[in-house]
Coordinates of N, CA and C and ligand atoms in Angstrom, one line a residue:
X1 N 9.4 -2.6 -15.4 CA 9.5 -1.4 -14.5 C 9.4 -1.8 -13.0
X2 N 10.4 -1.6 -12.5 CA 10.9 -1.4 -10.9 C 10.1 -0.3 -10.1
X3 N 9.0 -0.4 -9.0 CA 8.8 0.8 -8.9 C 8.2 0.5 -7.0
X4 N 8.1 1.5 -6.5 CA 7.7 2.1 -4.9 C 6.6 2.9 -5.1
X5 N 5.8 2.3 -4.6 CA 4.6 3.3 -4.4 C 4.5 3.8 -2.2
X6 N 4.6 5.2 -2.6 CA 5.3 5.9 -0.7 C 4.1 6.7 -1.1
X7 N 3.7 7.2 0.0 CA 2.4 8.1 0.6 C 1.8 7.2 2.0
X8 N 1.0 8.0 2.5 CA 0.3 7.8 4.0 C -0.6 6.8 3.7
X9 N -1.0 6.0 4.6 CA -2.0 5.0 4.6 C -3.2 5.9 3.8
X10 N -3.7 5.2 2.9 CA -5.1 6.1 2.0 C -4.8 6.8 1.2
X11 N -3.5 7.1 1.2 CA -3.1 7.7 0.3 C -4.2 7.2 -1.6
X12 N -3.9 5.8 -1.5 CA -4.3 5.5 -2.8 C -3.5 4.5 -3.5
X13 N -1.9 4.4 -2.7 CA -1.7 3.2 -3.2 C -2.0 2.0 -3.6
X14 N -2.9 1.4 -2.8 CA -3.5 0.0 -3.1 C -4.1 -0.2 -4.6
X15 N -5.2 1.0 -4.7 CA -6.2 1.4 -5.9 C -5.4 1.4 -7.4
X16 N -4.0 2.3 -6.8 CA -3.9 2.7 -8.2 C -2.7 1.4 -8.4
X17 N -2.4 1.0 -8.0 CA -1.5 0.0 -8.1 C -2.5 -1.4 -8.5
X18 N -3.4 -1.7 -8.3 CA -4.6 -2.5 -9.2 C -4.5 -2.3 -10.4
X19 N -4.7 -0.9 -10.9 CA -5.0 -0.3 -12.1 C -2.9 -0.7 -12.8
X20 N -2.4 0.1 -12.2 CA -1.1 -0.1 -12.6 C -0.7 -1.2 -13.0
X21 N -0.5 -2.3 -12.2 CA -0.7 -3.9 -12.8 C -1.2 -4.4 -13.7
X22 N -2.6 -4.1 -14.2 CA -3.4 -4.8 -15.2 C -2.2 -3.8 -16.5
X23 N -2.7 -2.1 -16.7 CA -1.9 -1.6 -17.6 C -0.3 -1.9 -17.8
X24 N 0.5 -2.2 -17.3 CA 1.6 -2.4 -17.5 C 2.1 -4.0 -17.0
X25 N 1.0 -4.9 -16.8 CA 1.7 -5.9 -16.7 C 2.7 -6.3 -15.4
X26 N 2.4 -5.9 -14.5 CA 3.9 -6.3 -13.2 C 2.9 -6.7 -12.0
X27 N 3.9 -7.0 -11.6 CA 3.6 -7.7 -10.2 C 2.9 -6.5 -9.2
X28 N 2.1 -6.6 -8.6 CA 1.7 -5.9 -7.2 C 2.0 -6.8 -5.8
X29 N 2.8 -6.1 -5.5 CA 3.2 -6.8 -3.7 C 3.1 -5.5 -2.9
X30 N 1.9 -6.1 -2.2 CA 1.6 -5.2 -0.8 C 2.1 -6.3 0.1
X31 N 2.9 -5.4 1.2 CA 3.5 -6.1 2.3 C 2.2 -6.4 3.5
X32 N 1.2 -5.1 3.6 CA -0.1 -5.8 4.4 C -1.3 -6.4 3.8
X33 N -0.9 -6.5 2.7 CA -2.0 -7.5 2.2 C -1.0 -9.2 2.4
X34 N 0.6 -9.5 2.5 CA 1.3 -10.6 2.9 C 0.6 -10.8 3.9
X35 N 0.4 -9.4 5.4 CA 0.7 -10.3 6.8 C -0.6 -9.8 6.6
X36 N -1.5 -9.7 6.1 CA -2.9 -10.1 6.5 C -3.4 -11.3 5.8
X37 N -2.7 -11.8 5.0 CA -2.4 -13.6 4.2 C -2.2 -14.4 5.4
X38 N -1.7 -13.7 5.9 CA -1.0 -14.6 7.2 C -1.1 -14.6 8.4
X39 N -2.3 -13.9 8.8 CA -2.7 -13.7 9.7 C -4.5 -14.6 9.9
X40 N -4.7 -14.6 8.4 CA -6.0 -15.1 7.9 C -5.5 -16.9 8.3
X41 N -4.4 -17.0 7.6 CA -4.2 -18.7 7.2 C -3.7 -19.6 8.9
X42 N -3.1 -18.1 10.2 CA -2.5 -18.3 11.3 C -1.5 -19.0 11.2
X43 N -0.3 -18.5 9.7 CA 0.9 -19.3 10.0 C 1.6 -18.1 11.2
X44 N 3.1 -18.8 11.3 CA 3.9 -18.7 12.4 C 4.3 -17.2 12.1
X45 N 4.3 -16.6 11.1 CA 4.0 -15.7 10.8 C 2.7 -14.4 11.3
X46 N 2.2 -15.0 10.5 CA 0.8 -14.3 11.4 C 0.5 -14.4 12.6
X47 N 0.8 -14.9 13.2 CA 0.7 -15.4 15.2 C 1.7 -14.3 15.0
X48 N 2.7 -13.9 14.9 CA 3.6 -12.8 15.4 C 3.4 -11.6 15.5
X49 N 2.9 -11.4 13.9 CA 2.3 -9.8 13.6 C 1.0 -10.0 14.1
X50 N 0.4 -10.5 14.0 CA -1.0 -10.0 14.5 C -1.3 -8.3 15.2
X51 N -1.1 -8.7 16.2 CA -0.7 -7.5 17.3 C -0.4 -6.8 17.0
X52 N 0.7 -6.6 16.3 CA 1.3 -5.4 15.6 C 0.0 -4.4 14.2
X53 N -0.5 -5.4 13.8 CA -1.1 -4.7 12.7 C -2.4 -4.3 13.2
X54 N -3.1 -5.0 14.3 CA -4.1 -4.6 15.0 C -4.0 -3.0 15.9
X55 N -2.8 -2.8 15.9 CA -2.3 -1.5 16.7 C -2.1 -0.4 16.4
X56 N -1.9 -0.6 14.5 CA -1.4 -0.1 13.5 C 0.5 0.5 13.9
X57 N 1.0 -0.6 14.1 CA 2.4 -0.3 14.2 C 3.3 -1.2 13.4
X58 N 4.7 -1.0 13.3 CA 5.0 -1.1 12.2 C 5.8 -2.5 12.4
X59 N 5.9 -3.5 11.8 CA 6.2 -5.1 12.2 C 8.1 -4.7 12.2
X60 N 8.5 -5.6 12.7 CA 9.8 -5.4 12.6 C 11.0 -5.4 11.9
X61 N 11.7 -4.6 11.3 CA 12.6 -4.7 10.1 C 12.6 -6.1 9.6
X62 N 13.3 -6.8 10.2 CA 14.1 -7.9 9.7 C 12.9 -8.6 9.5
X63 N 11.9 -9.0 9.8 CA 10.7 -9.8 9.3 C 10.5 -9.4 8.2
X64 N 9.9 -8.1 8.3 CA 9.7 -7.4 6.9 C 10.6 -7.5 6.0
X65 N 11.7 -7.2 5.9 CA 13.1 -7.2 5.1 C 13.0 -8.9 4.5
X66 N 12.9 -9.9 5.4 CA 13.3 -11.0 4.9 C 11.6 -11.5 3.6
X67 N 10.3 -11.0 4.4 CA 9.5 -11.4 3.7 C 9.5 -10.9 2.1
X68 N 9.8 -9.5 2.1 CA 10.1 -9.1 0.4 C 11.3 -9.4 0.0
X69 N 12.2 -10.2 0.7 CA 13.2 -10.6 -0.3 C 12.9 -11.8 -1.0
X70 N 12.4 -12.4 0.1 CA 11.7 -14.1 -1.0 C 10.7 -13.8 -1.7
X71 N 9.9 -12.6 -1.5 CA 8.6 -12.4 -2.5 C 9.4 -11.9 -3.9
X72 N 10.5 -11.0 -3.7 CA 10.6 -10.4 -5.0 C 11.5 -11.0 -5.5
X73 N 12.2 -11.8 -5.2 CA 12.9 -13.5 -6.2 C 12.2 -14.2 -6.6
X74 N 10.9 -14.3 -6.6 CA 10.2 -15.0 -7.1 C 10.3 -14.6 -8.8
X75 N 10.1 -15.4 -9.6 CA 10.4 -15.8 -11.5 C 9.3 -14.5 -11.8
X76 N 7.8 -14.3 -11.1 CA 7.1 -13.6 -11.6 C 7.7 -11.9 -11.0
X77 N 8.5 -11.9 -10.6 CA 8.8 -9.8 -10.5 C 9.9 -10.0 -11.5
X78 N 10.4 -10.9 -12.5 CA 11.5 -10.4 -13.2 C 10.7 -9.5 -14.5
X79 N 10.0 -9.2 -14.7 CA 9.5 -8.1 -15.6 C 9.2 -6.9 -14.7
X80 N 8.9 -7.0 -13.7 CA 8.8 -5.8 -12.7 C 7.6 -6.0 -12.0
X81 N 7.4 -4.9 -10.6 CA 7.0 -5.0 -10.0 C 6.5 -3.2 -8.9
X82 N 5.6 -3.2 -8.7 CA 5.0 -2.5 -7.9 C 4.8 -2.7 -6.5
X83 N 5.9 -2.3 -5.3 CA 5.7 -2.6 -4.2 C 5.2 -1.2 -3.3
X84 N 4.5 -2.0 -2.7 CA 2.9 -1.2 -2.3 C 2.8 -1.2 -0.4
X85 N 3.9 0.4 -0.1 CA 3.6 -0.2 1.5 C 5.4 -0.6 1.9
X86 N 5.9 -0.8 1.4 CA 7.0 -1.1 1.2 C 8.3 -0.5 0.3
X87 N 9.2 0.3 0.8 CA 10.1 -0.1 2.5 C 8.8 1.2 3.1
X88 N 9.0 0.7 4.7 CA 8.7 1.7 5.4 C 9.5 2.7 6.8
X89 N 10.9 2.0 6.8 CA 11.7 2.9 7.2 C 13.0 2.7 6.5
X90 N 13.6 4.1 7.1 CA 15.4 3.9 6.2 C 16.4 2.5 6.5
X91 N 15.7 2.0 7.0 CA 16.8 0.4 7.3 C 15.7 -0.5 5.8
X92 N 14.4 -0.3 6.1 CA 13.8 -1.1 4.8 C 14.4 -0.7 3.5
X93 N 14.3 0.2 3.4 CA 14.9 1.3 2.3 C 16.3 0.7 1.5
X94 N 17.6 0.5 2.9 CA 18.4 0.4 2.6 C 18.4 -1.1 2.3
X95 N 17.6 -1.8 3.0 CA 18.0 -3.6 2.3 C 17.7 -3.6 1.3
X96 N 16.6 -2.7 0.5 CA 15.9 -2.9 -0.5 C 17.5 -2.5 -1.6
X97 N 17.8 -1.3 -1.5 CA 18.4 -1.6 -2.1 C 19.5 -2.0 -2.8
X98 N 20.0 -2.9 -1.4 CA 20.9 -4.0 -1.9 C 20.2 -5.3 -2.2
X99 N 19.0 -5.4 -2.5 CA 17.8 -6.7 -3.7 C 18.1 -6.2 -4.7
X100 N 17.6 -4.9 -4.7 CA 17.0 -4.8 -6.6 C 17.6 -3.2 -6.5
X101 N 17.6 -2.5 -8.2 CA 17.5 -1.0 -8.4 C 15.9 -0.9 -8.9
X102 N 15.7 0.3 -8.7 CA 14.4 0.8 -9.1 C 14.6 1.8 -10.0
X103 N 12.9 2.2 -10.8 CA 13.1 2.9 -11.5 C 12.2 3.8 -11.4
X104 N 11.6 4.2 -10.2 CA 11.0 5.0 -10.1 C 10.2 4.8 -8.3
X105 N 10.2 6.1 -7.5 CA 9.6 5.8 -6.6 C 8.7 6.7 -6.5
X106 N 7.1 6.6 -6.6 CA 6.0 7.7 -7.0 C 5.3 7.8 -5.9
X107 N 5.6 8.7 -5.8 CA 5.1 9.5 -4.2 C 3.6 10.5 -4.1
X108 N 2.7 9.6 -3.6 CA 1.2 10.2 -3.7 C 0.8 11.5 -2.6
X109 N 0.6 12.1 -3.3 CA 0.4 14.0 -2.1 C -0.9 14.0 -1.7
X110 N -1.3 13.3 -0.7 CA -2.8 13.4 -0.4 C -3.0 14.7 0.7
X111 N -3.9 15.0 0.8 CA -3.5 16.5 2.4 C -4.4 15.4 3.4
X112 N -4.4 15.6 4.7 CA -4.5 15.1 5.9 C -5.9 14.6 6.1
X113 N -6.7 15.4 5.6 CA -8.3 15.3 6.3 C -8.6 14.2 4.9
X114 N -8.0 13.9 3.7 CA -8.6 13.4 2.9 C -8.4 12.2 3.0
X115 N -7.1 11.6 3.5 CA -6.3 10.7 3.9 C -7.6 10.0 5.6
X116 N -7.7 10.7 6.1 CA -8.4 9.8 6.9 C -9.8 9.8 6.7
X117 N -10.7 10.6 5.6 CA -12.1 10.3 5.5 C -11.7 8.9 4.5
X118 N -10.5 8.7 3.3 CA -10.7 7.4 2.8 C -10.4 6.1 3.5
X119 N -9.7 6.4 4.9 CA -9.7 5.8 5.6 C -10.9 5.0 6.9
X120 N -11.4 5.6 6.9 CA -12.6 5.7 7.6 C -14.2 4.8 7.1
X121 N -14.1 5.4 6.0 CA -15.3 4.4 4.9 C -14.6 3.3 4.1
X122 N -13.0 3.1 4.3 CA -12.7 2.1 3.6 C -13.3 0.7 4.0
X123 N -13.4 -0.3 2.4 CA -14.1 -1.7 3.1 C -13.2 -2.6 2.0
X124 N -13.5 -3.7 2.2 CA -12.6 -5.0 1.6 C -13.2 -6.2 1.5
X125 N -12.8 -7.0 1.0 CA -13.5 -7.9 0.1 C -12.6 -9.1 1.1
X126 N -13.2 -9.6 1.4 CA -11.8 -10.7 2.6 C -10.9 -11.4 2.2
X127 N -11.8 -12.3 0.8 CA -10.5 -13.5 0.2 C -9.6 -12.8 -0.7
X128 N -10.6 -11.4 -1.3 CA -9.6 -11.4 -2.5 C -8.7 -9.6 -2.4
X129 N -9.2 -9.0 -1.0 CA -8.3 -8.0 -1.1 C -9.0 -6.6 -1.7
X130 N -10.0 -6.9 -2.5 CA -10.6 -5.9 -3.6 C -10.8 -4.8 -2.3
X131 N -10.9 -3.5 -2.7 CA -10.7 -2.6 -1.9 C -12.2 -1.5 -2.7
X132 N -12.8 -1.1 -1.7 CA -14.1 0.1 -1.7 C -13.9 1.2 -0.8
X133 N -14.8 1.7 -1.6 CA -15.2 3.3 -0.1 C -16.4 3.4 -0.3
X134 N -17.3 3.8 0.9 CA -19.1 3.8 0.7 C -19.4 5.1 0.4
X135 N -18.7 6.4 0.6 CA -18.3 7.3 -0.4 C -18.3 7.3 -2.0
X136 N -16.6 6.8 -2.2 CA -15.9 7.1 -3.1 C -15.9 5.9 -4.4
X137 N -16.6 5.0 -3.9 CA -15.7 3.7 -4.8 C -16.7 2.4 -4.3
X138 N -18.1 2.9 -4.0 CA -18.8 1.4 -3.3 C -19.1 0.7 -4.4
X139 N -19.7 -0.7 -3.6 CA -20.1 -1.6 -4.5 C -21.2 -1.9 -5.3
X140 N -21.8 -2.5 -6.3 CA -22.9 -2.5 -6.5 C -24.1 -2.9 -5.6
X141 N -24.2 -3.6 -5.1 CA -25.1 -3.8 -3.9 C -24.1 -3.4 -2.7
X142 N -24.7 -2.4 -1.6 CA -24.3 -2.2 -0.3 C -23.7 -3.1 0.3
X143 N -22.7 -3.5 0.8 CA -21.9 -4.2 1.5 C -21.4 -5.6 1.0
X144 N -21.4 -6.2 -0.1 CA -21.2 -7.0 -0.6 C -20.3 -6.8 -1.9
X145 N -19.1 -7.9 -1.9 CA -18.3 -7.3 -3.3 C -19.1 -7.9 -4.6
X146 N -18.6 -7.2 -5.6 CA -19.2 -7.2 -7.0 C -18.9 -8.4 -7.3
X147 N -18.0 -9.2 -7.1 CA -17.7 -10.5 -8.1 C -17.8 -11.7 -6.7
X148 N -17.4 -11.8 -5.8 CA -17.6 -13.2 -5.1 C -18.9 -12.9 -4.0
X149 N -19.3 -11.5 -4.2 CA -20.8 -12.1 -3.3 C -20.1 -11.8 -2.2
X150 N -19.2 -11.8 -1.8 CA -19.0 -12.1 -0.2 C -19.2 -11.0 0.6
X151 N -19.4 -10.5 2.0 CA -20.2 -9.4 3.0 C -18.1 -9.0 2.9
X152 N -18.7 -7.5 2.7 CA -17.2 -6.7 2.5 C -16.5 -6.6 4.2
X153 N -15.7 -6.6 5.0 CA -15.4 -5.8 5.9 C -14.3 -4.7 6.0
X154 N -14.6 -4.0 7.3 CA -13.5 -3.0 7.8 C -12.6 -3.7 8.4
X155 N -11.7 -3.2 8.1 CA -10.0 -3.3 8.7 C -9.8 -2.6 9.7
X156 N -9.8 -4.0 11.4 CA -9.9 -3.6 12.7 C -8.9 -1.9 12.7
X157 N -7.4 -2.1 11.4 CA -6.6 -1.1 11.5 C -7.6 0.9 11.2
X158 N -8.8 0.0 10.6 CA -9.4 1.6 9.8 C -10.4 2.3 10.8
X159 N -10.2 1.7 12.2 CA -11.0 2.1 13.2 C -10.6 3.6 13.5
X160 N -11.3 4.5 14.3 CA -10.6 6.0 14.3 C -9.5 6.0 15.4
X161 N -9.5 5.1 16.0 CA -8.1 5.2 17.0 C -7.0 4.7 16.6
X162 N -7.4 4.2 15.8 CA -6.0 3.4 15.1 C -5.4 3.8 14.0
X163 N -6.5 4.8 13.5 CA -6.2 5.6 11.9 C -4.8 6.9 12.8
X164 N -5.1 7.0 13.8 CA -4.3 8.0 14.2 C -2.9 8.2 15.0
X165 N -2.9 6.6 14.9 CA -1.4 6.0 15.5 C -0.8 5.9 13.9
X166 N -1.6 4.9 13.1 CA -0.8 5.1 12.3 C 0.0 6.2 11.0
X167 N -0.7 7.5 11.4 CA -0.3 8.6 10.4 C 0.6 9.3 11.6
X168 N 1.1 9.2 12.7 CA 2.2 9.3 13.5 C 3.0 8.7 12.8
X169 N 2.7 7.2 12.7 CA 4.0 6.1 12.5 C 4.4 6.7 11.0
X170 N 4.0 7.0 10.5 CA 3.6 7.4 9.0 C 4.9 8.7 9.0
X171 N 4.3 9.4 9.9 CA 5.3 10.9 9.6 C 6.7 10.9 10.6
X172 N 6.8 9.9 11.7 CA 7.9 9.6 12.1 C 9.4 8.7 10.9
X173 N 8.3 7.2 11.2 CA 9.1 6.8 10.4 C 8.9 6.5 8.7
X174 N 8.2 6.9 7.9 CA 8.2 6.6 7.0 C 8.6 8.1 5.8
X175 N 7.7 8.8 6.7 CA 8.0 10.1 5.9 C 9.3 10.5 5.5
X176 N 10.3 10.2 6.1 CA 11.6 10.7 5.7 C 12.2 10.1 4.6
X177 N 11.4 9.0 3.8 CA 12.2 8.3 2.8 C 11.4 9.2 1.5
X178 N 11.2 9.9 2.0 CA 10.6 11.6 0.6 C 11.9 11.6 0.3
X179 N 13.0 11.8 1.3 CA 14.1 13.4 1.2 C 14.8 11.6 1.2
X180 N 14.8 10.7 1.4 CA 15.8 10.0 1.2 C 15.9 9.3 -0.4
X181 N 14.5 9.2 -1.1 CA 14.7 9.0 -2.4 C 14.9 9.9 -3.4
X182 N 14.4 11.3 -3.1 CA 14.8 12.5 -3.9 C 16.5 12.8 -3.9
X183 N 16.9 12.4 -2.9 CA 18.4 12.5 -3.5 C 19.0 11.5 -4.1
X184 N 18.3 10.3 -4.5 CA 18.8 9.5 -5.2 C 18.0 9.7 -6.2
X185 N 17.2 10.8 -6.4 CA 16.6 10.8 -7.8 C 15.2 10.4 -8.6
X186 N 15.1 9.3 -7.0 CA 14.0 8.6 -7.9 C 12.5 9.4 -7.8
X187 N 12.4 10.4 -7.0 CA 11.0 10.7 -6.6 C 10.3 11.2 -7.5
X188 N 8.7 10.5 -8.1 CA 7.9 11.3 -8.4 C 6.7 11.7 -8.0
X189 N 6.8 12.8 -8.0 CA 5.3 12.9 -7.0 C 4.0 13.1 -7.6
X190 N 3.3 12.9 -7.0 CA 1.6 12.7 -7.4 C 1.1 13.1 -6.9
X191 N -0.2 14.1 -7.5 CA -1.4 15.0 -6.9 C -2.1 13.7 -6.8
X192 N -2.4 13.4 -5.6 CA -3.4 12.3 -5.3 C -4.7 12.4 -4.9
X193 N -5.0 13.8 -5.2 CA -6.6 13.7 -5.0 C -7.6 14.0 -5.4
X194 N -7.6 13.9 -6.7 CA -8.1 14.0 -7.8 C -8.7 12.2 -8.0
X195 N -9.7 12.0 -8.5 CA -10.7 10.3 -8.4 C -9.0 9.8 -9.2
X196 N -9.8 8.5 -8.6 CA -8.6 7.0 -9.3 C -8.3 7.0 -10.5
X197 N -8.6 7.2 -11.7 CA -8.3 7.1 -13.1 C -7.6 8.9 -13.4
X198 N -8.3 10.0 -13.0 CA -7.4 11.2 -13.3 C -5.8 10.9 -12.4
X199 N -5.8 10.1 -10.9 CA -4.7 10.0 -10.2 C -4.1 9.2 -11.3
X200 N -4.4 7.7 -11.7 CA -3.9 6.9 -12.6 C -3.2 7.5 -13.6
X201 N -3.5 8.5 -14.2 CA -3.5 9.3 -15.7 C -2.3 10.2 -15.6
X202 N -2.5 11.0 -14.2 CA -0.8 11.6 -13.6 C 0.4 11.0 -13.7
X203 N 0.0 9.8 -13.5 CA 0.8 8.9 -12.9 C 2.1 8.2 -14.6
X204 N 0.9 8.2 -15.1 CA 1.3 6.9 -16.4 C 2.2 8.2 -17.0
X205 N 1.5 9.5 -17.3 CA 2.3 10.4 -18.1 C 3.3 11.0 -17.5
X206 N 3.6 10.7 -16.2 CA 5.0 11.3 -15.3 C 6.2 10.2 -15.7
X207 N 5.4 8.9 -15.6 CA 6.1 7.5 -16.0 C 7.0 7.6 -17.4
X208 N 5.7 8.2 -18.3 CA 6.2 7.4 -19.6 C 7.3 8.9 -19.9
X209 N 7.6 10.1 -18.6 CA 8.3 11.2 -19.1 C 9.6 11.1 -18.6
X210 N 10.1 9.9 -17.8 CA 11.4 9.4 -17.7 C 12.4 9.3 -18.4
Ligands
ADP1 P1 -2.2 1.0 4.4 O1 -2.3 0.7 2.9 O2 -3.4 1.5 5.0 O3 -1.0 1.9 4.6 P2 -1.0 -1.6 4.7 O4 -2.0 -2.5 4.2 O5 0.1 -1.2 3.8 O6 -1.8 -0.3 5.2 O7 -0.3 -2.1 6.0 C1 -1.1 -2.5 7.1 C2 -0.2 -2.8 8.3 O8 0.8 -3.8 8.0 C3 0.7 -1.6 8.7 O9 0.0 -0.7 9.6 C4 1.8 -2.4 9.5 O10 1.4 -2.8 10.8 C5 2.0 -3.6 8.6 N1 3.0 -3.3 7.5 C6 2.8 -3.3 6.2 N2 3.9 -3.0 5.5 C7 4.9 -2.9 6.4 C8 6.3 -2.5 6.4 N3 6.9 -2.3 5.2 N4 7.0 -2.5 7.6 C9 6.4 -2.7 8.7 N5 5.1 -3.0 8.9 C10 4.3 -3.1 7.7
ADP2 P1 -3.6 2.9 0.6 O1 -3.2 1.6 -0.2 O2 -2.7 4.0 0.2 O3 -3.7 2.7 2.0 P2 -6.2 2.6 -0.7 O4 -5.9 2.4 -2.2 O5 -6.6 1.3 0.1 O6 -5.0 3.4 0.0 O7 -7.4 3.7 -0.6 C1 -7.9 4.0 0.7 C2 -9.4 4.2 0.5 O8 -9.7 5.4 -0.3 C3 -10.2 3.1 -0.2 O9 -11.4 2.9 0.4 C4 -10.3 3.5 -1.7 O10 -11.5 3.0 -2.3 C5 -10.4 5.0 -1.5 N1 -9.7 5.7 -2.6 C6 -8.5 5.4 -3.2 N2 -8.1 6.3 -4.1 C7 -9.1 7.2 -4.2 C8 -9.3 8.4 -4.9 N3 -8.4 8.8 -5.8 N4 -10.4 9.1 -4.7 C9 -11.3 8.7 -3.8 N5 -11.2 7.6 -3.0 C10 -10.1 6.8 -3.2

């Protein structure tokens, strides 16, 4: 299974796309979990974007474009794959689809205020990505992840001034690939605000109604 996970930052993509992975076996590629790989390791790469992701703005096509074409040639997306974050405008959109066809693009409906309270308490695990909320989803001990022990942090992006550039960037450029994939059919959409396993559960039986 070929698939696009689209919605606003917090939406839920990350989460449920964890879940989605293990149950179905496919690849998960988040494009900012790539340039924060690479920002961590300071290849030539990451020296570029930095700035950009610290700003919450959106890195530039052709980088982005070239980085998911060598991720999704890789031997491990030939069973499929879950990309998470990715395309994020109609030029990403359109490379994408001269890569690969898809078979589903699942579109998460979160409303506005909900989207930035998960954004706000979001925390992270540094090496390995694992993703919390001190709300919704914390860890067993306060600030520390469940399996490597390590002190969780916030994502300079999940600050409140930055949460609000990027749900601009979000409804300028990314929102319109709703109306660009529904006429190709592929859209399915998702009540996304309902906890992680009822969102998961939407999701699998919309899937398996293809
Ligand atoms: P979120 O899950 O909160 O939406 P991501 O982890 O997907 O955030 O992305 C973090 C940042 O990485 C974005 O704000 C942007 O700067 C950059 N980024 C990620 N994916 C793309 C993309 N497809 N095109 C351009 N920039 C991107
Ligand atoms: P995205 O990848 O769309 O930016 P994430 O999966 O990183 O979103 O989720 C954003 C924050 O909201 C995280 O802190 C996560 O733990 C929390 N979260 C995700 N899904 C839900 C949910 N269904 N209910 C409550 N909190 C959630």
């Amino acid at each position: 299974m070929k698939m696009v996970f689209l919605g606003p930052p917090g939406a839920g993509k990350g989460t449920i796309a964890a879940r989605a992975k293990e149950a179905y076996g496919i690849v998960h590629i988040s494009t900012g979990d790539l340039f924060r790989a690479a920002i961590k390791n300071e290849t030539e790469l990451g020296k570029k974007v930095k700035a950009i992701l610290a700003a919450g703005d959106l890195v530039p096509d052709s980088v982005t474009i070239e980085m998911v074409r060598q991720r999704i040639a890789q031997p491990d997306c030939e069973k499929g794959f879950i990309l998470d974050g990715f395309p994020r405008t109609v030029a990403q959109a359109d490379a994408l689809t001269g890569m690969t066809g898809l078979d589903a693009v699942v579109n998460f409906v979160v409303p506005k205020e909900v989207v930035v309270r998960r954004l706000s308490g979001r925390r992270m695990c540094p090496s390995t990505g694992r993703i919390y909320h001190i709300e919704f989803g914390p860890p067993k001990v306060e600030g520390i992840d469940d399996e490597t022990g390590e002190p969780l942090i916030q994502r300079p992006d999940d600050r409140e001034e930055t949460i609000v550039n990027r749900l601009e960037v979000y409804d300028r450029s990314t929102a319109p690939l709703i109306d660009y994939y529904r006429q190709k059919g592929l859209i399915v959409d998702i009540d996304g605000s309902g906890s992680p396993q009822h969102v998961f559960e939407l999701m699998d039986a919309a899937l398996k109604a293809l």
